[in-house]
Structure formats: structure tokens, C-alpha cells
PDB file of C-alpha atoms in Angstrom:
ATOM      1  CA  MET A   1      -3.754  13.375  20.694  1.00 63.00           C
ATOM      2  CA  THR A   2      -5.673  16.483  19.172  1.00 74.00           C
ATOM      3  CA  ALA A   3      -7.727  16.173  15.995  1.00 76.00           C
ATOM      4  CA  ASN A   4      -5.991  16.808  12.692  1.00 88.00           C
ATOM      5  CA  ARG A   5      -8.484  17.907   9.979  1.00 88.00           C
ATOM      6  CA  GLY A   6      -6.151  18.739   7.643  1.00 94.00           C
ATOM      7  CA  LEU A   7      -4.488  15.545   7.683  1.00 95.00           C
ATOM      8  CA  ALA A   8      -7.885  13.791   7.825  1.00 96.00           C
ATOM      9  CA  LEU A   9      -9.162  15.857   4.988  1.00 97.00           C
ATOM     10  CA  PHE A  10      -5.739  14.818   3.073  1.00 97.00           C
ATOM     11  CA  ARG A  11      -6.226  10.930   3.805  1.00 97.00           C
ATOM     12  CA  PHE A  12     -10.078  11.250   2.729  1.00 98.00           C
ATOM     13  CA  TRP A  13      -9.071  12.937  -0.583  1.00 98.00           C
ATOM     14  CA  PHE A  14      -6.314  10.002  -1.408  1.00 98.00           C
ATOM     15  CA  ALA A  15      -8.696   7.501  -0.173  1.00 98.00           C
ATOM     16  CA  LEU A  16     -11.232   8.788  -2.788  1.00 98.00           C
ATOM     17  CA  LEU A  17      -9.142   8.988  -5.226  1.00 98.00           C
ATOM     18  CA  GLY A  18      -7.962   5.555  -5.369  1.00 97.00           C
ATOM     19  CA  PHE A  19     -11.414   4.241  -4.807  1.00 98.00           C
ATOM     20  CA  VAL A  20     -12.585   5.651  -7.858  1.00 98.00           C
ATOM     21  CA  ALA A  21      -9.451   4.615 -10.092  1.00 97.00           C
ATOM     22  CA  VAL A  22      -9.776   1.284  -8.920  1.00 97.00           C
ATOM     23  CA  LEU A  23     -13.499   0.958  -9.649  1.00 97.00           C
ATOM     24  CA  PHE A  24     -13.270   3.002 -12.789  1.00 96.00           C
ATOM     25  CA  GLN A  25     -10.528   0.908 -14.258  1.00 95.00           C
ATOM     26  CA  PHE A  26     -12.711  -2.000 -13.594  1.00 95.00           C
ATOM     27  CA  LEU A  27     -15.433  -0.896 -15.039  1.00 95.00           C
ATOM     28  CA  HIS A  28     -13.715   0.212 -18.370  1.00 93.00           C
ATOM     29  CA  LEU A  29     -12.030  -3.173 -18.514  1.00 91.00           C
ATOM     30  CA  VAL A  30     -15.477  -4.985 -18.251  1.00 90.00           C
ATOM     31  CA  GLN A  31     -17.187  -2.958 -20.568  1.00 91.00           C
ATOM     32  CA  ASN A  32     -14.497  -2.699 -23.293  1.00 89.00           C
ATOM     33  CA  VAL A  33     -12.141  -5.318 -22.969  1.00 86.00           C
ATOM     34  CA  PRO A  34     -13.253  -8.983 -24.313  1.00 85.00           C
ATOM     35  CA  GLY A  35     -12.400 -11.716 -21.630  1.00 83.00           C
ATOM     36  CA  ALA A  36     -11.740  -9.305 -18.934  1.00 85.00           C
ATOM     37  CA  SER A  37     -13.128 -10.734 -15.816  1.00 90.00           C
ATOM     38  CA  ALA A  38     -13.181  -9.907 -12.139  1.00 93.00           C
ATOM     39  CA  GLY A  39     -11.349 -12.719 -11.003  1.00 94.00           C
ATOM     40  CA  ASN A  40      -7.985 -11.636 -13.302  1.00 94.00           C
ATOM     41  CA  TYR A  41      -8.634  -7.979 -12.275  1.00 94.00           C
ATOM     42  CA  PHE A  42      -8.700  -8.374  -8.422  1.00 96.00           C
ATOM     43  CA  SER A  43      -5.970 -10.951  -8.464  1.00 95.00           C
ATOM     44  CA  TYR A  44      -3.157  -7.977  -9.237  1.00 96.00           C
ATOM     45  CA  PHE A  45      -0.988  -7.026  -6.614  1.00 96.00           C
ATOM     46  CA  THR A  46      -1.676  -3.705  -7.506  1.00 96.00           C
ATOM     47  CA  ILE A  47      -5.532  -3.674  -7.060  1.00 97.00           C
ATOM     48  CA  GLU A  48      -5.095  -5.582  -3.833  1.00 97.00           C
ATOM     49  CA  SER A  49      -2.372  -3.223  -2.158  1.00 97.00           C
ATOM     50  CA  ASN A  50      -4.173  -0.309  -3.215  1.00 98.00           C
ATOM     51  CA  ILE A  51      -7.755  -1.443  -1.911  1.00 98.00           C
ATOM     52  CA  ILE A  52      -5.772  -1.831   1.424  1.00 98.00           C
ATOM     53  CA  ALA A  53      -4.302   1.626   0.992  1.00 98.00           C
ATOM     54  CA  PHE A  54      -7.731   3.580   0.365  1.00 97.00           C
ATOM     55  CA  VAL A  55      -9.480   1.499   3.127  1.00 98.00           C
ATOM     56  CA  THR A  56      -6.426   2.193   5.965  1.00 98.00           C
ATOM     57  CA  LEU A  57      -6.316   5.632   4.463  1.00 98.00           C
ATOM     58  CA  GLY A  58     -10.363   6.169   5.059  1.00 98.00           C
ATOM     59  CA  ILE A  59      -9.855   4.834   8.305  1.00 98.00           C
ATOM     60  CA  ALA A  60      -6.852   6.964   9.212  1.00 97.00           C
ATOM     61  CA  GLY A  61      -8.698   9.854   8.200  1.00 97.00           C
ATOM     62  CA  TRP A  62     -11.421   9.062  10.463  1.00 96.00           C
ATOM     63  CA  TYR A  63      -9.835   8.665  13.456  1.00 96.00           C
ATOM     64  CA  ALA A  64      -7.243  11.834  12.497  1.00 96.00           C
ATOM     65  CA  TRP A  65     -10.563  13.775  12.693  1.00 95.00           C
ATOM     66  CA  GLN A  66     -11.104  12.435  16.010  1.00 93.00           C
ATOM     67  CA  GLY A  67      -7.854  13.055  16.936  1.00 90.00           C
ATOM     68  CA  ALA A  68      -6.957   9.464  18.050  1.00 90.00           C
ATOM     69  CA  SER A  69      -4.514   6.843  16.821  1.00 90.00           C
ATOM     70  CA  PRO A  70      -5.040   3.497  18.272  1.00 95.00           C
ATOM     71  CA  ARG A  71      -1.793   1.019  17.728  1.00 95.00           C
ATOM     72  CA  TRP A  72      -3.948  -1.268  15.658  1.00 96.00           C
ATOM     73  CA  LEU A  73      -4.231   1.472  13.209  1.00 97.00           C
ATOM     74  CA  GLU A  74      -0.756   2.198  13.126  1.00 96.00           C
ATOM     75  CA  LEU A  75       0.503  -1.180  12.421  1.00 97.00           C
ATOM     76  CA  LEU A  76      -2.202  -0.928   9.525  1.00 97.00           C
ATOM     77  CA  ARG A  77      -1.070   1.958   8.396  1.00 97.00           C
ATOM     78  CA  GLY A  78       2.651   0.384   8.123  1.00 97.00           C
ATOM     79  CA  ALA A  79       1.420  -2.663   6.491  1.00 97.00           C
ATOM     80  CA  ALA A  80      -0.321  -0.570   3.908  1.00 98.00           C
ATOM     81  CA  THR A  81       2.587   1.725   3.461  1.00 97.00           C
ATOM     82  CA  VAL A  82       4.959  -1.248   2.793  1.00 97.00           C
ATOM     83  CA  TYR A  83       2.752  -2.767   0.315  1.00 97.00           C
ATOM     84  CA  MET A  84       2.334   0.208  -1.882  1.00 97.00           C
ATOM     85  CA  THR A  85       6.102   0.569  -1.707  1.00 96.00           C
ATOM     86  CA  ILE A  86       6.265  -2.780  -3.459  1.00 96.00           C
ATOM     87  CA  THR A  87       3.899  -1.758  -5.745  1.00 96.00           C
ATOM     88  CA  GLY A  88       5.779   1.271  -6.654  1.00 95.00           C
ATOM     89  CA  ILE A  89       9.072  -0.130  -7.077  1.00 94.00           C
ATOM     90  CA  THR A  90       8.045  -3.333  -8.437  1.00 93.00           C
ATOM     91  CA  TYR A  91       6.094  -1.559 -11.319  1.00 93.00           C
ATOM     92  CA  SER A  92       8.819   1.056 -11.981  1.00 92.00           C
ATOM     93  CA  LEU A  93      11.950  -1.365 -11.889  1.00 90.00           C
ATOM     94  CA  LEU A  94       9.685  -4.372 -13.887  1.00 87.00           C
ATOM     95  CA  LEU A  95       6.460  -3.413 -15.157  1.00 87.00           C
ATOM     96  CA  SER A  96       6.335  -0.198 -16.647  1.00 80.00           C
ATOM     97  CA  ASP A  97       6.740  -1.178 -20.213  1.00 80.00           C
ATOM     98  CA  ILE A  98       4.362  -4.275 -19.637  1.00 81.00           C
ATOM     99  CA  ASP A  99       0.494  -4.413 -20.230  1.00 77.00           C
ATOM    100  CA  VAL A 100      -0.544  -5.098 -16.578  1.00 77.00           C
ATOM    101  CA  ASN A 101      -4.017  -4.046 -17.577  1.00 75.00           C
ATOM    102  CA  THR A 102      -4.136  -0.397 -16.829  1.00 80.00           C
ATOM    103  CA  PRO A 103      -4.584   0.891 -20.037  1.00 82.00           C
ATOM    104  CA  ILE A 104      -6.053   4.230 -18.914  1.00 90.00           C
ATOM    105  CA  PRO A 105      -3.026   6.627 -18.251  1.00 91.00           C
ATOM    106  CA  TRP A 106      -4.527   8.511 -15.550  1.00 95.00           C
ATOM    107  CA  VAL A 107      -5.444   5.141 -13.582  1.00 95.00           C
ATOM    108  CA  ASN A 108      -2.093   4.073 -14.189  1.00 93.00           C
ATOM    109  CA  VAL A 109      -0.391   7.117 -12.775  1.00 95.00           C
ATOM    110  CA  VAL A 110      -2.541   6.957  -9.759  1.00 97.00           C
ATOM    111  CA  LEU A 111      -2.492   3.428  -8.958  1.00 96.00           C
ATOM    112  CA  HIS A 112       1.534   2.836  -9.660  1.00 95.00           C
ATOM    113  CA  TYR A 113       2.922   6.460  -8.520  1.00 96.00           C
ATOM    114  CA  THR A 114       0.445   8.568  -6.733  1.00 97.00           C
ATOM    115  CA  VAL A 115      -0.955   6.352  -3.908  1.00 98.00           C
ATOM    116  CA  PRO A 116       2.597   4.905  -3.318  1.00 97.00           C
ATOM    117  CA  THR A 117       3.974   8.516  -2.945  1.00 97.00           C
ATOM    118  CA  VAL A 118       1.072   9.442  -0.939  1.00 97.00           C
ATOM    119  CA  MET A 119       1.363   6.581   1.572  1.00 98.00           C
ATOM    120  CA  VAL A 120       5.162   7.075   2.350  1.00 97.00           C
ATOM    121  CA  ILE A 121       4.598  10.864   2.936  1.00 97.00           C
ATOM    122  CA  ASP A 122       1.456  10.007   5.255  1.00 97.00           C
ATOM    123  CA  TRP A 123       3.543   7.543   7.125  1.00 96.00           C
ATOM    124  CA  LEU A 124       6.284   9.923   7.612  1.00 95.00           C
ATOM    125  CA  VAL A 125       4.437  13.026   8.568  1.00 94.00           C
ATOM    126  CA  ASP A 126       2.304  10.905  11.138  1.00 94.00           C
ATOM    127  CA  LEU A 127       4.648   8.345  12.894  1.00 94.00           C
ATOM    128  CA  PRO A 128       3.290   5.963  15.361  1.00 93.00           C
ATOM    129  CA  ARG A 129       3.839   7.885  18.796  1.00 89.00           C
ATOM    130  CA  GLU A 130       5.480   4.199  20.048  1.00 91.00           C
ATOM    131  CA  ARG A 131       8.270   2.179  18.126  1.00 94.00           C
ATOM    132  CA  ILE A 132       7.396  -0.726  16.069  1.00 95.00           C
ATOM    133  CA  PRO A 133      10.099  -3.339  16.281  1.00 95.00           C
ATOM    134  CA  VAL A 134      11.590  -4.511  13.291  1.00 94.00           C
ATOM    135  CA  ARG A 135      10.484  -8.263  14.560  1.00 94.00           C
ATOM    136  CA  THR A 136       6.547  -6.664  14.710  1.00 95.00           C
ATOM    137  CA  SER A 137       7.146  -5.198  11.202  1.00 95.00           C
ATOM    138  CA  LEU A 138       7.965  -8.844   9.677  1.00 95.00           C
ATOM    139  CA  VAL A 139       3.932  -9.715  10.196  1.00 96.00           C
ATOM    140  CA  TRP A 140       3.510  -7.121   7.263  1.00 96.00           C
ATOM    141  CA  LEU A 141       4.983  -9.320   5.128  1.00 96.00           C
ATOM    142  CA  ALA A 142       2.269 -12.403   5.633  1.00 96.00           C
ATOM    143  CA  PHE A 143       0.124 -10.443   2.876  1.00 96.00           C
ATOM    144  CA  PRO A 144       2.551 -10.577   0.056  1.00 95.00           C
ATOM    145  CA  LEU A 145       3.787 -14.453   0.814  1.00 95.00           C
ATOM    146  CA  LEU A 146       0.095 -15.442   0.671  1.00 96.00           C
ATOM    147  CA  TYR A 147      -0.277 -13.324  -2.541  1.00 96.00           C
ATOM    148  CA  LEU A 148       2.627 -15.161  -4.036  1.00 94.00           C
ATOM    149  CA  VAL A 149       1.054 -18.860  -3.142  1.00 94.00           C
ATOM    150  CA  TYR A 150      -2.485 -17.938  -3.996  1.00 96.00           C
ATOM    151  CA  SER A 151      -0.900 -16.624  -7.817  1.00 95.00           C
ATOM    152  CA  LEU A 152       1.094 -19.741  -8.114  1.00 93.00           C
ATOM    153  CA  LEU A 153      -1.801 -22.005  -7.013  1.00 95.00           C
ATOM    154  CA  ARG A 154      -4.662 -20.209  -9.366  1.00 95.00           C
ATOM    155  CA  GLY A 155      -2.191 -19.702 -12.469  1.00 94.00           C
ATOM    156  CA  PRO A 156      -2.441 -23.274 -13.666  1.00 94.00           C
ATOM    157  CA  LEU A 157      -5.975 -23.523 -12.644  1.00 95.00           C
ATOM    158  CA  VAL A 158      -7.228 -20.762 -14.701  1.00 94.00           C
ATOM    159  CA  GLY A 159      -4.211 -20.391 -17.199  1.00 93.00           C
ATOM    160  CA  TRP A 160      -3.712 -17.161 -16.320  1.00 92.00           C
ATOM    161  CA  TYR A 161      -0.543 -15.367 -14.111  1.00 92.00           C
ATOM    162  CA  SER A 162      -0.965 -11.574 -13.114  1.00 92.00           C
ATOM    163  CA  TYR A 163       2.842 -10.887 -13.839  1.00 91.00           C
ATOM    164  CA  PRO A 164       5.467 -12.283 -16.206  1.00 89.00           C
ATOM    165  CA  PHE A 165       8.200 -12.883 -13.447  1.00 88.00           C
ATOM    166  CA  LEU A 166       5.394 -15.331 -11.789  1.00 91.00           C
ATOM    167  CA  ASP A 167       4.685 -17.069 -15.095  1.00 92.00           C
ATOM    168  CA  PRO A 168       6.634 -20.310 -15.036  1.00 92.00           C
ATOM    169  CA  ARG A 169       5.420 -21.012 -18.631  1.00 90.00           C
ATOM    170  CA  SER A 170       7.656 -18.434 -20.126  1.00 83.00           C
ATOM    171  CA  SER A 171      10.719 -18.852 -18.007  1.00 79.00           C
ATOM    172  CA  GLY A 172      10.330 -21.628 -15.616  1.00 91.00           C
ATOM    173  CA  TYR A 173      10.147 -22.205 -11.795  1.00 91.00           C
ATOM    174  CA  GLY A 174      13.658 -21.566 -11.361  1.00 93.00           C
ATOM    175  CA  THR A 175      13.297 -17.739 -12.861  1.00 92.00           C
ATOM    176  CA  VAL A 176      10.043 -17.337 -10.496  1.00 92.00           C
ATOM    177  CA  ALA A 177      12.034 -18.409  -7.594  1.00 93.00           C
ATOM    178  CA  VAL A 178      14.750 -16.022  -8.184  1.00 94.00           C
ATOM    179  CA  MET A 179      12.369 -13.136  -8.759  1.00 90.00           C
ATOM    180  CA  SER A 180      10.092 -13.775  -6.078  1.00 91.00           C
ATOM    181  CA  LEU A 181      13.403 -14.283  -3.783  1.00 93.00           C
ATOM    182  CA  LEU A 182      14.654 -10.650  -4.742  1.00 92.00           C
ATOM    183  CA  ILE A 183      10.982  -9.172  -4.334  1.00 91.00           C
ATOM    184  CA  ALA A 184      10.611 -10.808  -1.044  1.00 91.00           C
ATOM    185  CA  VAL A 185      14.341  -9.329   0.316  1.00 94.00           C
ATOM    186  CA  GLY A 186      12.896  -5.938  -1.239  1.00 93.00           C
ATOM    187  CA  ALA A 187       9.628  -6.332   0.971  1.00 94.00           C
ATOM    188  CA  PHE A 188      11.820  -7.006   4.120  1.00 94.00           C
ATOM    189  CA  ALA A 189      14.174  -4.186   3.649  1.00 95.00           C
ATOM    190  CA  PHE A 190      10.768  -1.734   3.152  1.00 95.00           C
ATOM    191  CA  ALA A 191       9.639  -3.243   6.385  1.00 96.00           C
ATOM    192  CA  ALA A 192      12.396  -2.749   8.147  1.00 95.00           C
ATOM    193  CA  VAL A 193      13.095   0.929   7.081  1.00 95.00           C
ATOM    194  CA  ALA A 194       9.345   1.466   8.073  1.00 95.00           C
ATOM    195  CA  ALA A 195       9.807   0.153  11.818  1.00 95.00           C
ATOM    196  CA  LEU A 196      13.026   1.669  12.166  1.00 95.00           C
ATOM    197  CA  SER A 197      11.772   5.316  11.047  1.00 95.00           C
ATOM    198  CA  THR A 198       9.208   5.038  13.747  1.00 92.00           C
ATOM    199  CA  ARG A 199      12.330   5.525  16.236  1.00 89.00           C
ATOM    200  CA  LEU A 200      12.478   9.257  14.596  1.00 84.00           C
ATOM    201  CA  GLN A 201       9.021  10.089  16.261  1.00 72.00           C
ATOM    202  CA  ASN A 202      10.500   8.979  19.844  1.00 56.00           C
ATOM    203  CA  SER A 203      13.752  11.373  19.432  1.00 53.00           C
ATOM    204  CA  VAL A 204      11.403  14.432  19.218  1.00 46.00           C
ATOM    205  CA  PRO A 205       9.080  15.714  22.021  1.00 48.00           C
ATOM    206  CA  HIS A 206       5.523  15.428  20.558  1.00 46.00           C
ATOM    207  CA  PRO A 207       3.633  18.689  21.017  1.00 42.00           C
ATOM    208  CA  ALA A 208       1.152  17.041  23.247  1.00 42.00           C
ATOM    209  CA  SER A 209       3.534  15.985  26.062  1.00 41.00           C
ATOM    210  CA  VAL A 210       5.476  19.328  25.950  1.00 43.00           C
ATOM    211  CA  PRO A 211       4.218  21.670  28.776  1.00 46.00           C
ATOM    212  CA  VAL A 212       1.737  24.615  27.627  1.00 41.00           C
ATOM    213  CA  GLU A 213       4.176  27.220  29.246  1.00 46.00           C
ATOM    214  CA  GLN A 214       6.924  25.727  27.157  1.00 46.00           C
ATOM    215  CA  GLN A 215       5.319  25.764  24.172  1.00 42.00           C
ATOM    216  CA  ALA A 216       4.538  29.149  24.690  1.00 45.00           C
ATOM    217  CA  GLN A 217       8.207  30.373  24.933  1.00 49.00           C
ATOM    218  CA  PRO A 218       9.859  32.264  21.701  1.00 46.00           C
TER     219      PRO A 218
END
């Protein structure tokens, strides 16, 4: 695999943008919103998934600069793409009119729209060179499941829930269970689509695998 400096710079830029957005929003809340806490802020799935995303982009950018793409990184990129897809779709469908502690407009756009879109684009333009089986992609669902358990256990202890559909005080555990199941089904679908998309890469010869004399032919 040859170095792809353009892709590396693309990843570095959006990794930096995501990092700045998460940090800027946190500092704004701590300084301007009474009662704001780091514990609550970093308990949003949006924030956690964006952190995973910008860390992944930074690592992937470094490897693209070096011209390498280890298997573990491809799996990490897949996971980050799934998490950001969950973030973007869930926000658009359920949370766009609800206060989720992103009062700064440009930060809200970056965290809920820009980074999710960038992660999908990055995945599609640099698909893994080896297929990822759907059964392997199921591992990506461990983090959303753990997040759900964490949120439901932490909520009663601190009297605060990150999202209305996870708050049983307003609509009961039945509604929480239904909404969680729907999001889980969506997450499974996203993971499966991401895994199946890796078959596209194998249907087209990679430039590195094509003999030089064939590449030179018009």
C-alpha cells in the first residue's frame, strides 16, 4: 500500500475539528452553565462516539501517511463509522428539537452532522482490502450495549439521564425497552451494511495488485 498524503490530511483535519468541537463545548458548558458537570457531559453517546471518531481519524491519518492499513485499524474504523452513524441518525430522527447540551450551533453541526458524514465518506473511499464478515461486525455492537447498561445504571444514582428515551421516569421502562430495541436493530443494520460494503473493494483490483505494464495501458 502506497502512502496517501491527501487522505491523511483529510483525516487529520477532521480529527482536529472533532477534538476542538468536543473540547470547546465542554469548556463553554463548565464556564457558562450552572450545574454543568464533566460526568454528565462525557456520558452522552454523541460525545463518546465523537471521541472515538477523532481518535480513530488521527490514527488512521498517521497510517495513511505511512502507507499502511493494519487489520485492527480497519476494524476500528468500521466501529467508529457505525457509532457515528448511530449518532447522526438518532439525533436527526429523535433529538433535533431536544436540548442535548450542544447549545453552540457550529459545535452541534460538527458533532451531529459533519463528523458522522465524514466517517461514512472516509469508510467508503478507503474500504478494507479484506472482507469483514457480518459476524465479525457484531463485535462493534458491544460498545452501544455497554453504553445502554451504563446509562440505565448511572441514571438512578445521579438523577440524570442523557436522553429522554432512556429516562424511565417520564415514560416508564417499557418505552425505554422499546426505544432501545429499535436503536439496537438500527445499529445491527448499520454494522451489517458496513461489513457487506467491504465486498465492493474485493470486486475491483487494487492498484497495487495490477502489473505496472497494465496500469500504463490507456
